[in-house]
Each structure stands twice: as C-alpha cells, then as structure tokens.
C-alpha cells in the first residue's frame, strides 16, 4: 500500500507541475490540463495494476510454499500406512482440504486485521 501512495503522489505532482503552466496558454490551456490529468490518472492505474500482479504472484508462491509443509506431513502419514501419496484418493482429498482450510484461514485473518485497523 505504501507504493500506491507514492504512485498517487507522483501522479498528483506531475499533474500539478506540468498541468499548471499549461493552463496559462490561451485557447488550449484548459484542454491541455485535462489531457495531463487523464494521462497521469491512466499511468497511475497501469502502475498499480502491475504492482498488484507482482504481489499476487508473490502471494501465490508463498501460499504454495506454506501449504507444502502440510502436504509433506500428509505424505509422511500416507507412507507410514502403506498408501501411495501420489495416487491414493484419501491422500489427495486430505491435501485438497489442507489447501482449502489454509486459504480460508488466511483470508479470515486478513479480514479480521482489516476490520481491526479501520
């Protein structure tokens, strides 16, 4: 979120820094100011979208790494009982449930934190 504030600041200062002198140009100043406004707004949306994509990839990798720990425990449990961790339907179900509950718990914790911060 700190990066988004920086992006907004850059857009705002660019808008004012570049746009303010343009308003002094007779006949086209107001139109030029609006073009600068639209351009900086579109730029900020694109940069924020790119930052979100990078963050989402990082979250997916982190979640994969953390869920791997529970997968390892389930696989060890399966091996200890003579089950094939790759083909056994019960083992696959346990891994799926583990992933589902990890995601649900993480999302609930995030929602609780946001609620507590607002």
Short mmCIF file of C-alpha atoms in Angstrom, two decimals:
data_model
loop_
_atom_site.label_atom_id
_atom_site.label_comp_id
_atom_site.label_asym_id
_atom_site.label_seq_id
_atom_site.Cartn_x
_atom_site.Cartn_y
_atom_site.Cartn_z
CA UNK A 1 0.00 0.00 0.00
CA UNK A 2 2.91 2.39 0.61
CA UNK A 3 3.84 2.02 -3.04
CA UNK A 4 0.33 3.08 -4.04
CA UNK A 5 0.68 6.29 -2.03
CA UNK A 6 3.95 7.00 -3.87
CA UNK A 7 2.25 6.34 -7.22
CA UNK A 8 -0.59 8.71 -6.31
CA UNK A 9 1.90 11.37 -5.22
CA UNK A 10 3.88 11.12 -8.47
CA UNK A 11 0.67 11.39 -10.50
CA UNK A 12 -0.58 14.32 -8.41
CA UNK A 13 2.68 16.28 -8.57
CA UNK A 14 3.05 15.58 -12.27
CA UNK A 15 -0.48 16.75 -12.84
CA UNK A 16 0.10 19.99 -10.96
CA UNK A 17 3.71 20.53 -12.02
CA UNK A 18 3.11 20.00 -15.71
CA UNK A 19 -0.54 20.99 -15.89
CA UNK A 20 -0.46 24.30 -14.01
CA UNK A 21 1.77 26.12 -16.52
CA UNK A 22 -0.33 24.72 -19.38
CA UNK A 23 -3.46 26.46 -18.09
CA UNK A 24 -1.78 29.78 -18.86
CA UNK A 25 -1.68 29.04 -22.62
CA UNK A 26 -4.61 30.90 -24.18
CA UNK A 27 -7.10 28.79 -26.06
CA UNK A 28 -5.67 25.35 -25.25
CA UNK A 29 -4.61 25.59 -21.61
CA UNK A 30 -7.72 24.04 -20.09
CA UNK A 31 -7.80 21.22 -22.65
CA UNK A 32 -4.08 20.56 -22.19
CA UNK A 33 -4.55 20.46 -18.40
CA UNK A 34 -7.32 17.88 -18.78
CA UNK A 35 -5.10 15.77 -21.06
CA UNK A 36 -2.32 15.81 -18.46
CA UNK A 37 -4.87 14.85 -15.79
CA UNK A 38 -6.18 11.93 -17.87
CA UNK A 39 -2.68 10.77 -18.78
CA UNK A 40 -1.39 10.79 -15.20
CA UNK A 41 -4.54 9.02 -13.99
CA UNK A 42 -4.18 6.27 -16.61
CA UNK A 43 -0.47 5.95 -15.79
CA UNK A 44 -1.23 5.53 -12.08
CA UNK A 45 -3.88 2.86 -12.82
CA UNK A 46 -1.45 0.91 -15.02
CA UNK A 47 1.37 1.06 -12.46
CA UNK A 48 -0.98 -0.02 -9.65
CA UNK A 49 -2.30 -2.91 -11.74
CA UNK A 50 1.25 -4.06 -12.44
CA UNK A 51 2.13 -3.82 -8.74
CA UNK A 52 -0.96 -5.90 -7.91
CA UNK A 53 0.08 -8.58 -10.41
CA UNK A 54 3.57 -8.80 -8.91
CA UNK A 55 2.10 -9.01 -5.41
CA UNK A 56 -0.37 -11.71 -6.44
CA UNK A 57 2.43 -13.85 -7.89
CA UNK A 58 4.36 -13.45 -4.65
CA UNK A 59 1.33 -14.41 -2.56
CA UNK A 60 0.70 -17.49 -4.71
CA UNK A 61 4.32 -18.61 -4.32
CA UNK A 62 4.22 -18.01 -0.57
CA UNK A 63 0.97 -19.92 -0.18
CA UNK A 64 2.37 -22.79 -2.23
CA UNK A 65 5.48 -22.97 -0.08
CA UNK A 66 3.48 -22.86 3.16
CA UNK A 67 0.96 -25.45 2.04
CA UNK A 68 3.85 -27.72 1.02
CA UNK A 69 4.61 -28.23 4.72
CA UNK A 70 1.18 -29.71 5.35
CA UNK A 71 1.46 -31.76 2.15
CA UNK A 72 4.72 -33.19 3.45
CA UNK A 73 3.05 -34.19 6.73
CA UNK A 74 0.17 -35.82 4.87
CA UNK A 75 2.61 -37.67 2.59
CA UNK A 76 4.55 -38.92 5.61
CA UNK A 77 1.30 -40.10 7.18
CA UNK A 78 0.39 -41.89 3.93
CA UNK A 79 3.82 -43.54 3.59
CA UNK A 80 3.63 -44.74 7.19
CA UNK A 81 0.38 -46.52 6.37
CA UNK A 82 1.47 -48.04 3.06
CA UNK A 83 -0.57 -45.59 0.94
CA UNK A 84 0.80 -44.10 -2.27
CA UNK A 85 0.82 -40.31 -1.75
CA UNK A 86 0.55 -39.67 -5.48
CA UNK A 87 -2.42 -41.88 -6.37
CA UNK A 88 -4.39 -42.51 -3.18
CA UNK A 89 -7.72 -40.66 -3.29
CA UNK A 90 -7.83 -40.21 0.50
CA UNK A 91 -4.39 -38.62 0.48
CA UNK A 92 -5.36 -36.32 -2.40
CA UNK A 93 -8.53 -35.35 -0.53
CA UNK A 94 -6.53 -34.55 2.62
CA UNK A 95 -4.14 -32.35 0.64
CA UNK A 96 -7.06 -30.54 -1.06
CA UNK A 97 -8.74 -29.96 2.30
CA UNK A 98 -5.48 -28.72 3.76
CA UNK A 99 -5.13 -26.16 0.95
CA UNK A 100 -8.74 -25.07 1.27
CA UNK A 101 -8.53 -24.54 5.03
CA UNK A 102 -5.17 -22.76 4.77
CA UNK A 103 -6.62 -20.28 2.26
CA UNK A 104 -9.85 -19.79 4.21
CA UNK A 105 -7.98 -19.23 7.48
CA UNK A 106 -5.56 -16.81 5.87
CA UNK A 107 -8.39 -14.84 4.26
CA UNK A 108 -10.31 -14.71 7.54
CA UNK A 109 -7.25 -13.48 9.42
CA UNK A 110 -6.71 -10.78 6.78
CA UNK A 111 -10.36 -9.69 7.03
CA UNK A 112 -10.14 -9.59 10.83
CA UNK A 113 -6.97 -7.48 10.67
CA UNK A 114 -8.57 -5.04 8.21
CA UNK A 115 -11.65 -4.77 10.41
CA UNK A 116 -9.46 -4.12 13.45
CA UNK A 117 -7.48 -1.44 11.64
CA UNK A 118 -10.47 0.53 10.41
#
